[in-house]
Structures are given as structure tokens and as C-alpha cells.
CSV table of C-alpha atoms in Angstrom, one decimal:
chain,number,residue,atom,x,y,z
A,68,MET,CA,8.2,-30.6,117.9
A,69,ASP,CA,6.6,-30.3,121.3
A,70,TYR,CA,9.0,-30.6,124.3
A,71,PRO,CA,9.7,-32.6,126.3
A,72,ILE,CA,9.5,-35.4,123.8
A,73,GLN,CA,7.7,-38.3,125.3
A,74,VAL,CA,9.6,-41.6,125.0
A,75,LEU,CA,8.3,-45.1,125.6
A,76,ILE,CA,10.9,-47.8,126.4
A,77,VAL,CA,9.5,-51.3,126.2
A,78,GLY,CA,11.3,-54.6,127.0
A,79,LYS,CA,11.1,-57.7,129.1
A,80,ASN,CA,14.4,-57.2,131.0
A,81,GLU,CA,13.2,-54.8,133.6
A,82,ALA,CA,16.6,-53.8,134.9
A,83,ILE,CA,17.8,-52.9,131.4
A,84,VAL,CA,14.5,-51.0,130.7
A,85,LEU,CA,14.8,-49.0,133.9
A,86,LEU,CA,18.5,-48.2,133.2
A,87,LEU,CA,17.5,-47.0,129.7
A,88,LYS,CA,14.7,-44.9,131.2
A,89,ARG,CA,17.2,-43.3,133.6
A,90,LEU,CA,19.7,-42.6,130.7
A,91,VAL,CA,17.0,-41.1,128.5
A,92,ASN,CA,15.8,-38.9,131.3
A,93,CYS,CA,19.3,-37.5,131.6
A,94,PHE,CA,18.9,-36.0,128.1
A,95,GLU,CA,17.5,-32.5,127.9
A,96,GLY,CA,14.1,-32.5,126.2
A,97,LEU,CA,13.3,-36.1,126.6
A,98,GLN,CA,10.9,-37.7,129.2
A,99,ALA,CA,10.7,-41.5,129.4
A,100,LYS,CA,8.1,-44.0,130.5
A,101,GLU,CA,8.5,-47.7,130.6
A,102,ALA,CA,6.5,-50.8,129.7
A,103,PHE,CA,7.5,-54.4,130.3
A,104,CYS,CA,5.0,-56.1,128.1
A,105,GLU,CA,3.0,-55.7,124.9
A,106,GLN,CA,-0.3,-54.6,126.7
A,107,SER,CA,1.4,-52.1,128.8
A,108,ALA,CA,3.0,-50.6,125.7
A,109,PHE,CA,-0.4,-50.4,124.0
A,110,ASP,CA,-1.8,-48.7,127.1
A,111,VAL,CA,1.0,-46.1,127.1
A,112,VAL,CA,0.5,-45.4,123.4
A,113,LYS,CA,-3.2,-45.2,123.8
A,114,CYS,CA,-3.2,-42.8,126.8
A,115,GLY,CA,0.0,-40.9,126.2
A,116,GLU,CA,1.7,-39.2,123.4
A,117,PRO,CA,5.0,-40.9,122.9
A,118,ARG,CA,6.9,-39.5,119.9
A,119,LEU,CA,9.6,-42.1,120.2
A,120,ILE,CA,9.6,-45.7,121.1
A,121,ILE,CA,12.7,-47.6,122.1
A,122,ILE,CA,12.4,-51.4,121.7
A,123,SER,CA,14.6,-53.1,124.3
A,124,SER,CA,15.4,-56.7,124.7
A,125,GLY,CA,13.5,-59.9,125.5
A,126,LEU,CA,10.4,-59.5,123.3
A,127,SER,CA,9.6,-61.9,120.5
A,128,GLU,CA,9.9,-60.6,116.9
A,129,GLU,CA,6.1,-60.9,116.6
A,130,THR,CA,5.6,-58.8,119.7
A,131,GLU,CA,8.1,-56.2,118.6
A,132,ASN,CA,6.2,-56.0,115.2
A,133,ARG,CA,2.8,-55.6,116.9
A,134,ILE,CA,4.1,-52.8,119.1
A,135,LYS,CA,5.5,-51.0,116.1
A,136,GLU,CA,2.3,-51.5,114.1
A,137,ASN,CA,0.1,-50.4,116.9
A,138,ALA,CA,2.2,-47.2,117.5
A,139,LEU,CA,2.2,-46.3,113.8
A,140,VAL,CA,-1.6,-46.7,113.5
A,141,LYS,CA,-1.9,-44.2,116.4
A,142,ASN,CA,0.7,-41.8,115.0
A,143,GLN,CA,2.4,-42.5,111.6
A,144,ASP,CA,5.1,-39.9,112.5
A,145,ILE,CA,6.2,-41.8,115.6
A,146,LYS,CA,9.9,-42.7,115.6
A,147,ILE,CA,10.8,-46.2,116.5
A,148,ILE,CA,14.3,-47.4,117.6
A,149,THR,CA,15.2,-51.1,117.8
A,150,HIS,CA,17.8,-50.8,120.5
A,151,PHE,CA,21.0,-52.8,120.6
A,152,GLY,CA,23.7,-52.9,123.2
A,153,GLY,CA,21.7,-52.6,126.4
A,154,GLY,CA,23.2,-49.4,127.9
A,155,SER,CA,24.6,-46.0,127.1
A,156,GLY,CA,27.0,-47.2,124.4
A,157,LEU,CA,24.7,-46.7,121.4
A,158,LEU,CA,21.7,-44.9,122.9
A,159,LYS,CA,22.7,-41.4,122.0
A,160,SER,CA,23.6,-42.3,118.4
A,161,GLU,CA,20.3,-44.2,118.0
A,162,ILE,CA,18.3,-41.3,119.3
A,163,CYS,CA,20.2,-38.7,117.2
A,164,GLU,CA,19.8,-40.9,114.1
A,165,VAL,CA,16.0,-40.9,114.3
A,166,LEU,CA,15.4,-37.4,115.6
A,167,GLY,CA,17.5,-35.9,112.9
A,168,LYS,CA,19.9,-33.0,112.6
A,169,SER,CA,17.4,-30.5,114.0
A,170,PHE,CA,17.6,-32.1,117.4
A,171,GLU,CA,20.8,-31.6,119.4
A,172,LEU,CA,20.9,-34.1,122.2
A,173,LYS,CA,22.5,-32.6,125.3
A,174,THR,CA,22.8,-34.2,128.7
A,175,ALA,CA,20.9,-32.3,131.3
A,176,VAL,CA,23.1,-30.7,134.0
B,75,MET,CA,35.4,-51.6,91.8
B,76,ALA,CA,36.2,-52.0,95.5
B,77,LYS,CA,34.9,-49.4,97.8
B,78,THR,CA,37.2,-48.1,100.6
B,79,VAL,CA,36.7,-45.9,103.6
B,80,LEU,CA,39.8,-44.7,105.5
B,81,HIS,CA,39.7,-43.7,109.2
B,82,LYS,CA,43.0,-42.2,110.2
B,83,ALA,CA,43.9,-42.9,113.8
B,84,ASN,CA,43.8,-39.2,114.8
B,85,THR,CA,40.3,-38.7,113.5
B,86,ARG,CA,38.8,-41.1,116.0
B,87,GLY,CA,36.6,-39.9,118.8
B,88,VAL,CA,38.3,-39.6,122.2
B,89,ALA,CA,36.9,-40.0,125.7
B,90,ASN,CA,39.3,-39.3,128.6
B,91,HIS,CA,37.8,-40.1,132.0
B,92,GLY,CA,41.1,-40.1,133.8
B,93,TRP,CA,41.1,-43.7,134.7
B,94,LEU,CA,39.9,-44.6,131.2
B,95,LYS,CA,41.1,-43.3,127.9
B,96,SER,CA,39.1,-44.6,124.9
B,97,PHE,CA,39.4,-44.0,121.2
B,98,HIS,CA,36.2,-44.6,119.3
B,99,THR,CA,36.4,-45.5,115.6
B,100,PHE,CA,32.6,-45.3,115.5
B,101,SER,CA,30.1,-43.2,117.4
B,102,PHE,CA,29.9,-44.4,120.9
B,103,ALA,CA,28.5,-43.0,124.2
B,104,GLY,CA,29.0,-39.2,124.2
B,105,TYR,CA,30.9,-39.3,120.8
B,106,TYR,CA,28.4,-38.9,118.0
B,107,ASN,CA,29.5,-38.4,114.4
B,108,PRO,CA,26.8,-39.2,111.8
B,109,GLU,CA,29.6,-40.0,109.3
B,110,ARG,CA,31.0,-42.6,111.6
B,111,ILE,CA,28.2,-44.9,112.7
B,112,GLN,CA,29.2,-48.3,111.6
B,113,PHE,CA,30.9,-50.4,108.9
B,114,GLY,CA,28.3,-53.0,108.0
B,115,ALA,CA,27.6,-55.1,111.0
B,116,LEU,CA,30.6,-53.7,112.8
B,117,ARG,CA,29.2,-51.1,115.1
B,118,VAL,CA,31.9,-50.5,117.8
B,119,LEU,CA,35.6,-50.5,117.7
B,120,ASN,CA,36.9,-49.0,121.0
B,121,ASP,CA,40.6,-48.8,121.8
B,122,ASP,CA,40.7,-48.6,125.6
B,123,THR,CA,43.4,-48.0,128.1
B,124,VAL,CA,42.4,-48.5,131.8
B,125,SER,CA,44.5,-47.4,134.7
B,126,GLY,CA,45.8,-49.8,137.3
B,127,GLY,CA,43.1,-51.3,139.5
B,128,MET,CA,40.3,-49.3,137.8
B,129,GLY,CA,37.6,-50.5,135.5
B,130,PHE,CA,34.0,-50.7,134.5
B,131,GLY,CA,31.6,-51.6,137.3
B,132,GLU,CA,28.6,-53.9,136.8
B,133,HIS,CA,26.6,-52.8,133.7
B,134,PRO,CA,24.2,-54.4,131.3
B,135,HIS,CA,24.4,-55.4,127.7
B,136,ASP,CA,21.8,-56.9,125.3
B,137,ASN,CA,21.5,-57.9,121.7
B,138,MET,CA,25.1,-57.5,120.7
B,139,GLU,CA,28.1,-59.7,120.0
B,140,ILE,CA,30.8,-58.3,122.2
B,141,ILE,CA,34.4,-59.2,121.5
B,142,SER,CA,37.3,-58.2,123.7
B,143,ILE,CA,40.9,-58.5,122.6
B,144,PRO,CA,43.5,-57.6,125.3
B,145,LEU,CA,46.7,-56.0,124.0
B,146,GLU,CA,48.6,-55.4,127.2
B,147,GLY,CA,48.0,-56.3,130.9
B,148,ASP,CA,45.3,-58.4,132.6
B,149,LEU,CA,41.6,-57.7,132.5
B,150,GLU,CA,39.3,-59.3,135.0
B,151,HIS,CA,35.7,-60.2,134.0
B,152,LYS,CA,32.7,-61.2,136.1
B,153,ASP,CA,29.2,-61.7,134.8
B,154,SER,CA,25.7,-62.5,135.8
B,155,MET,CA,26.1,-66.0,134.3
B,156,GLY,CA,28.6,-66.9,137.0
B,157,ASN,CA,31.7,-66.5,134.9
B,158,THR,CA,34.8,-65.1,136.5
B,159,ALA,CA,37.9,-64.9,134.4
B,160,VAL,CA,41.1,-63.0,133.6
B,161,ILE,CA,42.0,-62.3,130.0
B,162,ARG,CA,45.4,-61.2,128.8
B,163,LYS,CA,47.3,-60.7,125.6
B,164,GLY,CA,46.9,-63.7,123.4
B,165,ASP,CA,43.3,-64.3,124.6
B,166,ILE,CA,40.0,-63.5,123.0
B,167,GLN,CA,36.8,-63.2,124.8
B,168,VAL,CA,33.3,-63.2,123.4
B,169,MET,CA,29.9,-62.4,124.9
B,170,SER,CA,26.6,-62.9,123.1
B,171,ALA,CA,24.5,-60.5,125.1
B,172,GLY,CA,21.2,-61.6,123.7
B,173,THR,CA,18.3,-61.1,126.1
B,174,GLY,CA,20.5,-59.5,128.6
B,175,ILE,CA,23.7,-59.9,130.7
B,176,TYR,CA,25.4,-58.0,133.4
B,177,HIS,CA,29.1,-57.9,133.7
B,178,SER,CA,32.1,-55.9,135.1
B,179,GLU,CA,35.6,-55.5,133.7
B,180,TYR,CA,38.5,-54.4,135.9
B,181,ASN,CA,42.2,-54.0,135.4
B,182,LYS,CA,43.5,-56.8,137.7
B,183,ASN,CA,46.8,-55.1,138.4
B,184,LYS,CA,47.1,-52.0,140.5
B,185,GLY,CA,50.5,-51.0,139.2
B,186,GLU,CA,50.1,-51.2,135.4
B,187,GLN,CA,47.6,-50.2,132.8
B,188,VAL,CA,45.6,-52.6,130.7
B,189,LYS,CA,45.0,-52.0,127.0
B,190,PHE,CA,42.3,-53.8,125.1
B,191,LEU,CA,40.0,-53.6,122.1
B,192,GLN,CA,36.3,-53.8,122.6
B,193,ILE,CA,34.4,-54.7,119.4
B,194,TRP,CA,30.7,-54.8,119.0
B,195,VAL,CA,29.1,-56.6,116.1
B,196,PHE,CA,25.3,-56.6,115.4
B,197,PRO,CA,23.9,-60.1,115.9
B,198,ASN,CA,22.1,-61.9,113.0
B,199,LYS,CA,19.3,-62.7,115.5
B,200,ARG,CA,17.8,-60.7,118.4
B,201,ASN,CA,17.3,-62.1,121.8
B,202,VAL,CA,19.5,-65.2,121.7
B,203,THR,CA,20.4,-66.9,125.0
B,204,PRO,CA,23.3,-65.1,126.5
B,205,ARG,CA,26.6,-66.9,126.4
B,206,TYR,CA,30.3,-66.3,127.3
B,207,ASP,CA,33.5,-67.8,126.0
B,208,GLN,CA,37.2,-67.1,126.0
B,209,ILE,CA,40.1,-68.9,124.6
B,210,THR,CA,43.9,-68.6,124.5
B,211,LEU,CA,45.2,-68.4,121.0
B,212,ASN,CA,48.6,-69.6,120.0
B,213,GLU,CA,50.3,-66.4,118.9
B,214,ALA,CA,53.0,-68.3,117.1
B,215,ASP,CA,50.3,-69.3,114.6
B,216,ARG,CA,50.0,-65.7,113.4
B,217,LYS,CA,53.7,-65.1,112.7
B,218,ASN,CA,54.0,-63.8,109.1
B,219,LYS,CA,50.5,-65.1,108.3
B,220,LEU,CA,46.9,-64.5,109.2
B,221,GLN,CA,45.4,-66.5,112.0
B,222,GLN,CA,41.6,-66.9,112.3
B,223,ILE,CA,40.4,-65.9,115.7
B,224,LEU,CA,36.7,-65.7,115.2
B,225,SER,CA,34.1,-67.2,112.9
B,226,PRO,CA,30.3,-68.0,112.8
B,227,ASN,CA,31.0,-71.7,113.3
B,228,GLU,CA,31.4,-73.3,116.7
B,229,ALA,CA,33.6,-76.1,115.4
B,230,ASP,CA,35.9,-73.7,113.5
B,231,GLU,CA,39.2,-72.1,114.7
B,232,GLY,CA,38.8,-69.3,117.3
B,233,VAL,CA,35.7,-68.2,119.1
B,234,TRP,CA,32.3,-68.0,117.4
B,235,ILE,CA,29.5,-65.4,117.3
B,236,HIS,CA,25.9,-65.1,116.0
B,237,GLN,CA,27.0,-63.4,112.8
B,238,ASP,CA,28.6,-64.3,109.5
B,239,ALA,CA,31.8,-62.7,110.6
B,240,TRP,CA,35.4,-63.9,110.4
B,241,PHE,CA,38.3,-62.2,112.3
B,242,HIS,CA,42.0,-62.7,111.7
B,243,MET,CA,45.2,-61.4,113.3
B,244,GLY,CA,48.7,-61.4,112.0
B,245,ASN,CA,52.2,-60.4,113.1
B,246,PHE,CA,54.4,-59.6,110.1
B,247,ASP,CA,58.1,-58.9,109.6
B,248,LYS,CA,59.0,-56.0,107.4
B,249,ASP,CA,58.1,-56.5,103.7
B,250,VAL,CA,56.3,-59.8,104.3
B,251,ALA,CA,53.0,-59.9,102.3
B,252,ALA,CA,49.8,-61.9,102.5
B,253,SER,CA,46.5,-61.9,100.8
B,254,TYR,CA,43.0,-62.3,102.2
B,255,SER,CA,40.0,-63.8,100.4
B,256,VAL,CA,36.6,-62.8,101.5
B,257,ARG,CA,34.8,-65.8,103.0
B,258,LYS,CA,31.3,-64.9,102.2
B,259,PRO,CA,30.4,-63.0,99.0
B,260,GLY,CA,29.1,-59.5,99.7
B,261,ASN,CA,30.9,-59.2,103.0
B,262,GLY,CA,33.3,-56.3,103.7
B,263,VAL,CA,36.5,-56.3,105.7
B,264,TYR,CA,37.5,-53.7,108.2
B,265,VAL,CA,41.3,-53.6,108.6
B,266,PHE,CA,42.8,-52.1,111.9
B,267,VAL,CA,46.5,-51.7,112.3
B,268,LEU,CA,47.5,-52.5,115.8
B,269,LYS,CA,51.3,-51.9,115.5
B,270,GLY,CA,53.6,-50.7,112.7
B,271,GLN,CA,52.7,-49.7,109.2
B,272,PHE,CA,51.1,-51.6,106.4
B,273,MET,CA,50.1,-51.2,102.8
B,274,VAL,CA,46.6,-52.7,102.4
B,275,ASN,CA,45.0,-52.9,98.9
B,276,GLY,CA,47.5,-50.2,97.8
B,277,ILE,CA,46.7,-47.8,100.7
B,278,ASP,CA,49.4,-46.9,103.3
B,279,LEU,CA,48.2,-47.4,106.9
B,280,ASP,CA,49.8,-46.2,110.1
B,281,GLN,CA,49.3,-47.5,113.6
B,282,ARG,CA,45.7,-47.5,114.7
B,283,ASP,CA,44.4,-46.5,111.3
B,284,GLY,CA,41.3,-48.3,110.1
B,285,LEU,CA,40.4,-49.1,106.5
B,286,GLY,CA,37.0,-50.5,105.4
B,287,LEU,CA,37.0,-52.5,102.2
B,288,SER,CA,33.9,-53.7,100.4
B,289,ASP,CA,32.7,-54.9,97.0
B,290,LEU,CA,35.8,-57.0,96.5
B,291,GLU,CA,36.7,-60.7,96.7
B,292,GLN,CA,40.3,-60.5,97.7
B,293,PHE,CA,43.0,-58.0,98.6
B,294,ASP,CA,46.7,-57.9,99.5
B,295,LEU,CA,48.5,-56.5,102.5
B,296,GLN,CA,52.2,-56.0,103.2
B,297,ALA,CA,54.1,-54.9,106.3
B,298,LEU,CA,56.1,-51.7,105.7
B,299,THR,CA,57.9,-51.9,109.0
B,300,GLY,CA,59.1,-54.7,111.3
B,301,ASP,CA,57.3,-56.2,114.3
B,302,THR,CA,53.8,-55.3,113.0
B,303,GLU,CA,50.4,-56.5,114.1
B,304,ILE,CA,47.1,-56.3,112.2
B,305,LEU,CA,43.5,-57.2,112.8
B,306,LEU,CA,41.1,-58.0,109.9
B,307,MET,CA,37.3,-58.1,110.6
B,308,GLU,CA,35.2,-59.5,107.8
B,309,ILE,CA,31.5,-58.7,108.5
B,310,PRO,CA,28.3,-58.5,106.5
B,311,MET,CA,27.6,-55.1,104.9
B,312,LYS,CA,23.8,-55.5,105.1
């Protein structure tokens, strides 16, 4: 896997998305971008190479599904996390779960 | 045949930040154990002790049913919906974080610690409108019996959440027994001993041990010591 792993965080609650971005960027080997709407998410997927998408809060179920489907059309190996909790509580577990045992998530010093 | 999973108290994750000591039954924050992620919809069971006057500054939550149960001391809560409240032993607080909420939690007293459980349950629907509630329970109603403190139904006893979950607490004298019948077929029950020792479904449990039970309709519990306290959390397994 190429490093850093590009991560897209998408959600309507901007403050929470930006907090998640800051938290993700604290992990070694991860680099996050944000999107606050469906079209912005499509643009990031189209132009960038996100390997991991974190679905944050405030999006409709239909929008969440379109973002997931669009991403998988672009790259069927893309990992998608439907995030719960809104902060650091579950984030590390969620990322470790999808990236698998080969990826050891360390906080950057 | 019932399935069981036993989490002894001393196998929990620990975070010691000086002002905060937290035991994590399931993976949380910097503690990650792939064998300890969740029990059904029960995702977080944190057993927190906060030093006098200290606490959690403003921070966000979303898409989670967050239940706080104070065990000792006074915990002051403020949130972005305009709620300011103090919860203490005998109270239960619930937040449906939904689309997003900011809140802070501080130990209101400078001279004594506060101990509380923070429990996170996955909601049955994402992006609900955030809500907050707290109630004071009549602790006498749990003497030698199980008292319902949470359910999915607004009109039912205790607080309610967006999930088919039922929580009960009980204080039992030595040798007093009770039984619990699962409210919704398919649900599991996570048993957490707050004080004393119990036998639950034939398994001995010490203080702060956790026991997950699933694929059963009913089970028995019995206090093995005096002045005991137990929390039962029935939650969906799928």
C-alpha cells in the first residue's frame, strides 16, 4: 500500500468533519481531505486517490449510498467507514478494523 | 445453547491521564483490541474516575446513543442545545447525538472525585435530531429487584433511546436471587457488576466483571455477597 494513505472525510457537520480531519492527520501514514457535500466528495474521488473514505454525520442515507457507490466504481478496493461517535472515541478502532492487521496505527509525534 | 463471553475486570483497557482514569471494556480511543470491539449494539462501556474540578472540555459527538450513569460525586454537563445540568448518583442521563452535538462534562466538586459509567449504544437510525434527557430514579425501587432505567419507549419507565435496548439496575442483599427475561427475541444481555459478587447464569462474577449473554430467553442471577449492585444491558445483537 502506498503511503501516506489518502483519506476523504465527508459530512455536513463542518466542525465535526474538521475535527476528524485533524485527528486522522495525527496518525502516521494517513493524510486527510474533507468534503461537506456529495459533489465535493465526488470531486475529491475523481481528482484524488483516496484509499479510505470516512462517512461522517448529517448526510441522508441516499447520499451516503451514492458516495459509497461512486467511490467503489472508481476503485473497488477503496475502504469505507461509516463513522459513529463524532470524535476520537471510536476513530482508531474503525480505521484499524478496515485497514487490517498489516497496518499498525500510530500517533505521529 | 446460550452463548457467553466473560470480560474479567482486570482484562479491561486502561487509560490514565492523571486527572482521568478510565477502564474500557471495549476498544476506545487509544485502546484497541480486535477481540474487544463491541457486544451487539453495545459499543462503549467506560468506567471513569475524574479528579476534583477536572473534566472533559467541549467536544463533539454524533450518531450515538450516549448514556451516563453517575456512581459517586456530581458531574456537570453543558451542551450546544442549551442544557446545563448536574447529574449525581441515582440519576441517568441520555444524549442522542444524531446529526451532531457539542458538550462538556466536569466534576463539579473540587475536593472529591466523580465516578461514572459512560455507555455508548449504536442507534437504530443515523442522523436523528439531537436530544438530551436526564431523570432521577427512585433507588428504593431497585432494592432486591431489577429496576428498569432505560427502554426504547418514551412512555416507559426510565429514559429512552433510539434502539431496542432495555437497561436495568438492582441492589441485592446476600443470597437474594432474581431472574431476567429477554424483552425482544434475539437480543443479548451484557451484565456488569458494579459492586459485590454475583452468580449469573451459573458463572461467578466479581466487581466490575462483565458477562455477555446471547441466544437465550431468560437467565437467573444471585448475589453472593451483601450490598451488591448490578447493571443489565439488553441490546440487539445484529
